[in-house]
Amino acid sequence: MVRSFATRVDASTHKVEYPDIQDTCKRIGAAPTTTKSDGTPLYTLPMIYDPNTGIALSDSFLIAEYLDKTYPDTPRVIPPRTRALQAAFIVALESKLGALFQFLMPKATWALNKASEAHFRKEGLEMKAEAEFGAINTLLTKEDEFVMGDTLSFADFALGAILVTSKVLLGEDSEEWKRIANWHEGRWGKLSQSLEKYAKV
Amino acid sequence: MVRSFATRVDASTHKVEYPDIQDTCKRIGAAPTTTKSDGTPLYTLPMIYDPNTGIALSDSFLIAEYLDKTYPDTPRVIPPRTRALQAAFIVALESKLGALFQFLMPKATWALNKASEAHFRKEGLEMKAEAEFGAINTLLTKEDEFVMGDTLSFADFALGAILVTSKVLLGEDSEEWKRIANWHEGRWGKLSQSLEKYAKV
């Protein structure tokens, strides 16, 4: 029952602790989005339950599609004819940002254990992450704020989710986040700020 | 001086043999598109020379952008606001189709040497390539012919170039190409057929 990004549809957001995700999804009827390495189903957030239709749904892209279709009078996040391209943008982010995820992982995993965090942090990942963001930057047009110019779309939310996660994990006042925010003429700092109003963290 | 895909702009196509690519690009003034593993510049085709403007350009995406901008009355291949998404689609293809490229490589490298071809071909790559095309297939909408529905765009030409290359390297009448053409309800065979009229092979 997480609805972080959509606007202008009445919704309430519920936080679900990790150990409770699977049971909550099963109870409400949201399908697993992928499988674990052992082959068993993996249930993930976000998921929604729509009392107007009785539909429960997981996977942020499928949720976005559903909301666009079910509530056509609210802002669309997948503009007409761009579904496949939006989905490809997510694949591009995943394929290009591997070092960033490695860079953030110790912060996520060892958030409560500072000594271990330093131990697990690998050298050089920040520099690699900067090069990765450089690859994303070359996809984008310099003067455009959003992926589709002045039109906000799912691709921005996907990128924004990564940026906001980075900011939260590294800490808004950390030197690391400040450096990321300034890479590529401050694009990532500006974008995360523009998108922050849609994120409930 | 290769103009394979654009339509309705007067153009002539010239074939350039591999050993002549670098000198031809340098002579006409087209920049290298990437660097070799030893750090020296790599010149690639396609490239164009436009006698109307005196501009020489390489990299198919930059060429498409240039032609869209310079000849606005001809069909656009990068629809408005989709530049970054189109570029991301290329990244997605490259990141997802690694086994396909490995599968095709012996055909390209050893085309004149059948004994070596068999020696260099790895087991299981066709099955992996099928799974990779499956990943691309999930990006696309089932009933749509093209990436943007009924609108032909750069993304289709990128995918089409890979399909036509596969067909040419494997042979149109080969069992391997026939199998690929039939994967995912015949999507790849149909798409390569629709796009073939734009390809000069």
Coordinates of C-alpha atoms in Angstrom, one line a residue:
Chain A
M1 CA 0.0 0.0 0.0
V2 CA 2.7 2.4 -1.0
R3 CA 1.9 5.2 -3.3
S4 CA 4.9 7.4 -3.3
F5 CA 4.9 9.3 -6.6
A6 CA 1.5 9.6 -8.2
T7 CA -0.2 12.9 -7.7
R8 CA -3.8 14.0 -7.6
V9 CA -5.3 10.6 -6.9
D10 CA -6.5 10.3 -3.3
A11 CA -4.1 7.9 -1.6
S12 CA -2.6 7.0 1.7
T13 CA 0.9 5.7 2.1
H14 CA 1.8 2.8 4.5
K15 CA 5.3 1.8 5.5
V16 CA 5.9 -1.9 5.6
E17 CA 8.9 -3.4 7.4
Y18 CA 11.1 -5.8 5.4
P19 CA 10.1 -9.0 7.3
D20 CA 6.4 -8.1 6.6
I21 CA 6.6 -7.4 2.9
Q22 CA 5.9 -11.0 1.7
D23 CA 2.9 -11.6 4.0
T24 CA 1.4 -8.2 3.3
C25 CA 1.7 -8.7 -0.5
K26 CA 0.2 -12.2 -0.2
R27 CA -2.6 -11.1 2.0
I28 CA -3.6 -8.2 -0.3
G29 CA -3.0 -10.2 -3.5
A30 CA 0.0 -8.5 -5.1
A31 CA 2.1 -10.8 -7.2
P32 CA 5.9 -11.3 -6.6
T33 CA 7.9 -9.2 -9.0
T34 CA 10.9 -11.5 -9.4
T35 CA 12.6 -14.6 -8.0
K36 CA 15.3 -15.0 -5.5
S37 CA 18.6 -16.7 -6.4
D38 CA 17.1 -20.0 -4.9
G39 CA 14.2 -19.8 -7.3
T40 CA 11.5 -18.9 -4.8
P41 CA 9.3 -15.8 -5.5
L42 CA 10.4 -12.4 -4.2
Y43 CA 7.8 -9.9 -3.2
T44 CA 8.8 -6.3 -3.4
L45 CA 7.6 -2.8 -2.7
P46 CA 6.1 -0.5 -3.9
M47 CA 2.7 -2.1 -4.3
I48 CA -0.7 -0.6 -4.3
Y49 CA -4.2 -1.7 -3.4
D50 CA -6.9 0.2 -5.2
P51 CA -10.2 0.0 -3.3
N52 CA -12.1 1.5 -6.3
T53 CA -11.3 -1.6 -8.4
G54 CA -10.2 -4.1 -5.8
I55 CA -6.9 -4.5 -7.7
A56 CA -3.6 -5.1 -5.9
L57 CA -0.4 -4.6 -7.9
S58 CA 3.3 -4.5 -7.4
D59 CA 6.3 -3.4 -9.7
S60 CA 6.5 0.4 -10.0
F61 CA 6.3 0.3 -13.8
L62 CA 3.1 -1.8 -13.8
I63 CA 1.7 0.4 -11.1
A64 CA 2.4 3.5 -13.2
E65 CA 0.7 1.9 -16.3
Y66 CA -2.3 0.9 -14.2
L67 CA -2.8 4.3 -12.7
D68 CA -2.4 6.0 -16.1
K69 CA -5.0 3.7 -17.6
T70 CA -7.4 3.7 -14.6
Y71 CA -7.3 7.4 -13.9
P72 CA -6.9 9.0 -17.3
D73 CA -7.9 12.5 -16.0
T74 CA -4.8 12.7 -13.7
P75 CA -1.3 13.4 -15.0
R76 CA 0.2 10.6 -17.0
V77 CA 3.7 9.3 -16.2
I78 CA 4.0 7.2 -19.3
P79 CA 3.3 9.6 -22.2
P80 CA 1.6 8.1 -25.2
R81 CA 3.7 5.8 -27.4
T82 CA 6.7 5.9 -25.0
R83 CA 6.0 2.7 -22.9
A84 CA 8.8 0.6 -24.5
L85 CA 11.2 3.6 -24.4
Q86 CA 10.4 4.3 -20.7
A87 CA 11.0 0.6 -19.9
A88 CA 14.3 0.7 -21.8
F89 CA 15.4 3.7 -19.8
I90 CA 15.1 1.7 -16.7
V91 CA 17.2 -1.1 -18.3
A92 CA 19.8 1.5 -19.2
L93 CA 19.9 2.9 -15.7
E94 CA 20.3 -0.6 -14.2
S95 CA 23.0 -1.6 -16.7
K96 CA 25.0 1.7 -16.3
L97 CA 24.8 2.3 -12.5
G98 CA 26.4 -0.9 -11.1
A99 CA 29.3 0.9 -9.4
L100 CA 26.9 3.4 -7.8
F101 CA 24.9 0.5 -6.3
Q102 CA 28.1 -1.0 -5.0
F103 CA 29.1 2.4 -3.6
L104 CA 25.8 2.8 -1.8
M105 CA 25.5 -0.8 -0.6
P106 CA 27.8 -0.6 2.5
K107 CA 25.7 2.5 3.6
A108 CA 22.5 0.5 3.3
T109 CA 23.8 -2.8 4.8
W110 CA 26.0 -1.4 7.5
A111 CA 24.1 1.7 8.4
L112 CA 24.1 0.8 12.1
N113 CA 27.7 -0.4 12.2
K114 CA 30.2 2.3 11.2
A115 CA 33.3 0.1 11.7
S116 CA 32.1 -2.6 9.3
E117 CA 30.9 0.0 6.8
A118 CA 34.5 1.3 6.3
H119 CA 35.7 -2.3 6.1
F120 CA 33.3 -3.2 3.3
R121 CA 33.6 0.0 1.3
K122 CA 35.7 -0.6 -1.8
E123 CA 38.2 1.9 -3.2
G124 CA 37.6 3.8 -6.4
L125 CA 33.8 3.2 -6.5
E126 CA 33.0 6.9 -6.2
M127 CA 35.1 7.6 -9.2
K128 CA 33.4 4.8 -11.2
A129 CA 30.0 6.0 -10.1
E130 CA 30.9 9.5 -11.4
A131 CA 31.8 7.9 -14.8
E132 CA 28.5 6.0 -14.7
F133 CA 26.5 9.1 -14.1
G134 CA 28.5 10.6 -17.0
A135 CA 27.1 7.9 -19.3
I136 CA 23.6 8.8 -18.1
N137 CA 24.3 12.4 -18.6
T138 CA 25.3 11.9 -22.2
L139 CA 21.9 10.4 -22.9
L140 CA 20.2 13.6 -21.6
T141 CA 20.1 16.9 -23.4
K142 CA 22.1 19.6 -21.6
E143 CA 19.5 22.3 -21.4
D144 CA 16.6 20.0 -20.5
E145 CA 15.5 19.6 -16.9
F146 CA 13.8 16.2 -17.4
V147 CA 14.4 13.2 -19.6
M148 CA 11.6 14.3 -21.9
G149 CA 12.5 18.0 -21.8
D150 CA 9.8 19.9 -20.0
T151 CA 7.6 16.8 -19.6
L152 CA 7.9 14.8 -16.4
S153 CA 7.7 11.1 -17.0
F154 CA 8.4 7.7 -15.4
A155 CA 12.1 7.8 -16.5
D156 CA 12.6 10.9 -14.2
F157 CA 11.0 9.1 -11.3
A158 CA 13.3 6.1 -11.8
L159 CA 16.3 8.3 -11.9
G160 CA 14.9 10.4 -9.0
A161 CA 14.4 7.3 -6.9
I162 CA 18.1 6.4 -7.3
L163 CA 19.1 10.0 -6.5
V164 CA 16.9 10.4 -3.5
T165 CA 18.0 6.9 -2.2
S166 CA 21.7 8.0 -2.6
K167 CA 21.0 11.3 -0.7
V168 CA 19.2 9.5 2.1
L169 CA 21.8 6.7 2.4
L170 CA 24.9 9.0 2.2
G171 CA 23.2 11.8 4.2
E172 CA 22.1 15.1 2.8
D173 CA 25.0 16.9 4.5
S174 CA 27.7 14.4 3.7
E175 CA 30.6 15.4 1.5
E176 CA 29.9 12.4 -0.7
W177 CA 26.3 13.4 -1.5
K178 CA 27.4 17.1 -2.0
R179 CA 30.0 15.8 -4.6
I180 CA 27.4 13.7 -6.4
A181 CA 24.9 16.6 -6.4
N182 CA 27.6 18.8 -8.1
W183 CA 28.7 16.3 -10.8
H184 CA 27.8 17.2 -14.4
E185 CA 27.1 20.9 -13.7
G186 CA 24.9 20.1 -10.7
R187 CA 22.4 18.2 -12.7
W188 CA 21.8 15.5 -10.1
G189 CA 21.4 17.9 -7.2
K190 CA 18.9 20.0 -9.2
L191 CA 17.0 16.9 -10.4
S192 CA 16.7 15.4 -7.0
Q193 CA 15.5 18.7 -5.6
S194 CA 12.8 19.0 -8.4
L195 CA 11.6 15.5 -7.8
E196 CA 11.7 15.5 -4.0
K197 CA 8.2 16.8 -3.6
Y198 CA 7.0 13.5 -5.2
A199 CA 9.0 11.3 -2.9
K200 CA 7.8 10.3 0.6
V201 CA 10.8 9.0 2.4
Chain B
M1 CA 29.2 8.4 -47.1
V2 CA 26.8 5.8 -46.0
R3 CA 23.1 6.8 -45.7
S4 CA 21.3 3.5 -45.1
F5 CA 18.1 4.4 -43.3
A6 CA 16.9 7.9 -44.0
T7 CA 14.3 8.3 -46.6
R8 CA 13.2 11.1 -48.9
V9 CA 16.5 13.0 -48.7
D10 CA 18.5 12.7 -51.9
A11 CA 21.5 10.6 -51.1
S12 CA 23.9 8.1 -52.5
T13 CA 25.4 5.2 -50.6
H14 CA 29.1 4.3 -50.9
K15 CA 30.6 1.1 -49.5
V16 CA 33.9 1.5 -47.7
E17 CA 36.2 -1.5 -47.1
Y18 CA 37.4 -1.9 -43.4
P19 CA 41.0 -0.9 -44.1
D20 CA 39.9 2.3 -45.7
I21 CA 37.4 3.5 -43.0
Q22 CA 39.9 5.6 -41.0
D23 CA 41.5 7.4 -44.0
T24 CA 38.1 8.1 -45.6
C25 CA 36.7 9.5 -42.3
K26 CA 39.8 11.7 -41.8
R27 CA 39.8 12.9 -45.4
I28 CA 36.2 13.9 -45.2
G29 CA 36.4 15.2 -41.7
A30 CA 34.2 12.8 -39.7
A31 CA 35.3 12.4 -36.1
P32 CA 36.1 9.1 -34.5
T33 CA 33.2 7.7 -32.5
T34 CA 35.1 5.8 -29.8
T35 CA 38.6 4.7 -28.8
K36 CA 40.3 1.3 -29.2
S37 CA 41.5 -0.7 -26.2
D38 CA 44.9 0.8 -26.7
G39 CA 43.5 4.3 -26.3
T40 CA 43.8 5.4 -30.0
P41 CA 40.8 6.8 -31.8
L42 CA 38.4 4.4 -33.6
Y43 CA 36.7 5.6 -36.8
T44 CA 33.4 3.8 -37.6
L45 CA 30.7 3.7 -40.2
P46 CA 28.0 4.9 -40.8
M47 CA 29.2 8.4 -41.6
I48 CA 27.7 11.0 -43.9
Y49 CA 28.9 13.9 -45.9
D50 CA 26.3 16.5 -46.6
P51 CA 27.3 18.7 -49.6
N52 CA 24.5 21.2 -48.8
T53 CA 26.1 22.2 -45.5
G54 CA 29.7 20.8 -45.9
I55 CA 29.2 18.8 -42.7
A56 CA 30.7 15.4 -42.2
L57 CA 29.3 13.3 -39.3
S58 CA 29.7 9.8 -37.9
D59 CA 27.7 7.9 -35.2
S60 CA 24.3 6.8 -36.4
F61 CA 22.5 8.5 -33.5
L62 CA 24.2 11.9 -34.2
I63 CA 23.5 11.4 -37.9
A64 CA 19.8 10.9 -37.2
E65 CA 19.7 14.0 -35.0
Y66 CA 21.5 16.0 -37.6
L67 CA 19.2 14.9 -40.4
D68 CA 16.0 15.5 -38.3
K69 CA 17.2 19.0 -37.6
T70 CA 18.6 19.9 -41.0
Y71 CA 15.7 18.5 -43.1
P72 CA 12.7 19.2 -40.9
D73 CA 10.3 18.5 -43.8
T74 CA 11.4 14.8 -44.1
P75 CA 10.2 12.1 -41.7
R76 CA 11.8 12.4 -38.3
V77 CA 13.4 9.4 -36.7
I78 CA 13.7 10.9 -33.2
P79 CA 10.2 12.1 -32.3
P80 CA 10.0 15.3 -30.2
R81 CA 11.0 14.9 -26.6
T82 CA 12.2 11.3 -27.0
R83 CA 15.9 11.9 -27.7
A84 CA 17.1 10.7 -24.3
L85 CA 14.7 7.7 -24.3
Q86 CA 15.8 6.7 -27.8
A87 CA 19.4 6.9 -26.7
A88 CA 18.5 4.8 -23.6
F89 CA 16.9 2.2 -25.9
I90 CA 20.3 1.7 -27.6
V91 CA 22.0 1.3 -24.2
A92 CA 19.3 -1.3 -23.3
L93 CA 19.9 -3.2 -26.5
E94 CA 23.7 -3.2 -26.0
S95 CA 23.4 -4.3 -22.4
K96 CA 20.9 -7.1 -23.1
L97 CA 22.1 -8.7 -26.3
G98 CA 25.7 -9.8 -25.3
A99 CA 25.1 -13.5 -26.0
L100 CA 23.6 -12.7 -29.4
F101 CA 26.7 -10.8 -30.4
Q102 CA 28.9 -13.7 -29.2
F103 CA 26.6 -16.1 -31.1
L104 CA 27.1 -14.0 -34.3
M105 CA 30.8 -13.3 -33.9
P106 CA 32.1 -16.6 -35.4
K107 CA 29.9 -16.1 -38.4
A108 CA 31.4 -12.6 -38.9
T109 CA 35.0 -13.4 -38.1
W110 CA 35.2 -16.9 -39.8
A111 CA 32.8 -16.4 -42.6
L112 CA 35.4 -17.6 -45.1
N113 CA 36.6 -20.5 -42.9
K114 CA 33.9 -23.0 -42.0
A115 CA 36.2 -25.3 -40.1
S116 CA 37.3 -22.6 -37.7
E117 CA 33.8 -21.2 -37.4
A118 CA 32.7 -24.5 -35.8
H119 CA 35.7 -24.5 -33.5
F120 CA 35.1 -21.0 -32.2
R121 CA 31.3 -21.3 -31.8
K122 CA 30.4 -21.7 -28.1
E123 CA 27.6 -24.0 -26.9
G124 CA 24.4 -22.6 -25.5
L125 CA 24.7 -19.2 -26.9
E126 CA 21.6 -19.5 -29.1
M127 CA 19.5 -20.4 -26.0
K128 CA 21.0 -17.4 -24.2
A129 CA 20.3 -15.2 -27.2
E130 CA 16.7 -16.3 -27.2
A131 CA 16.4 -15.3 -23.5
E132 CA 18.0 -11.9 -24.3
F133 CA 15.5 -11.3 -27.1
G134 CA 12.9 -12.3 -24.5
A135 CA 14.1 -9.4 -22.3
I136 CA 13.7 -7.0 -25.2
N137 CA 10.3 -8.5 -26.0
T138 CA 9.0 -7.7 -22.5
L139 CA 9.9 -4.0 -23.1
L140 CA 7.6 -4.0 -26.2
T141 CA 3.9 -4.0 -26.3
K142 CA 2.5 -7.2 -27.8
E143 CA 0.1 -5.7 -30.3
D144 CA 2.5 -3.0 -31.4
E145 CA 4.6 -3.4 -34.6
F146 CA 7.2 -0.8 -33.7
V147 CA 8.8 0.4 -30.4
M148 CA 6.6 3.5 -30.4
G149 CA 3.4 1.7 -31.5
D150 CA 2.6 2.7 -35.1
T151 CA 5.4 5.4 -35.2
L152 CA 8.6 4.3 -36.7
S153 CA 11.6 5.7 -34.8
F154 CA 15.4 5.4 -34.3
A155 CA 14.9 2.6 -31.8
D156 CA 13.3 0.4 -34.5
F157 CA 16.3 1.1 -36.8
A158 CA 18.7 0.1 -34.0
L159 CA 16.8 -3.1 -33.4
G160 CA 16.4 -3.6 -37.2
A161 CA 20.1 -3.2 -37.8
I162 CA 20.8 -6.0 -35.3
L163 CA 18.1 -8.2 -36.9
V164 CA 19.2 -7.6 -40.5
T165 CA 22.9 -8.2 -39.5
S166 CA 21.8 -11.5 -37.8
K167 CA 19.9 -12.5 -41.0
V168 CA 22.8 -11.7 -43.3
L169 CA 25.5 -13.4 -41.1
L170 CA 23.5 -16.5 -40.4
G171 CA 22.0 -16.6 -43.9
E172 CA 18.3 -16.0 -44.7
D173 CA 17.7 -19.7 -45.4
S174 CA 19.7 -21.0 -42.4
E175 CA 17.8 -22.9 -39.7
E176 CA 19.4 -20.6 -37.1
W177 CA 17.9 -17.4 -38.7
K178 CA 14.5 -19.2 -39.2
R179 CA 14.4 -20.0 -35.5
I180 CA 15.3 -16.4 -34.5
A181 CA 12.6 -15.1 -36.9
N182 CA 10.1 -17.3 -35.1
W183 CA 11.0 -16.5 -31.5
H184 CA 8.3 -14.5 -29.6
E185 CA 5.5 -15.2 -31.9
G186 CA 7.5 -14.3 -35.0
R187 CA 8.1 -10.7 -33.8
W188 CA 11.7 -10.5 -35.0
G189 CA 11.0 -12.0 -38.5
K190 CA 8.1 -9.6 -39.0
L191 CA 10.1 -6.6 -37.8
S192 CA 13.1 -7.4 -39.9
Q193 CA 10.8 -7.7 -42.9
S194 CA 9.1 -4.4 -42.2
L195 CA 12.4 -2.6 -41.9
E196 CA 14.2 -4.3 -44.7
K197 CA 13.2 -1.7 -47.2
Y198 CA 15.2 0.9 -45.3
A199 CA 18.4 -1.2 -45.2
K200 CA 20.9 -1.2 -48.0
V201 CA 23.0 -4.3 -47.4

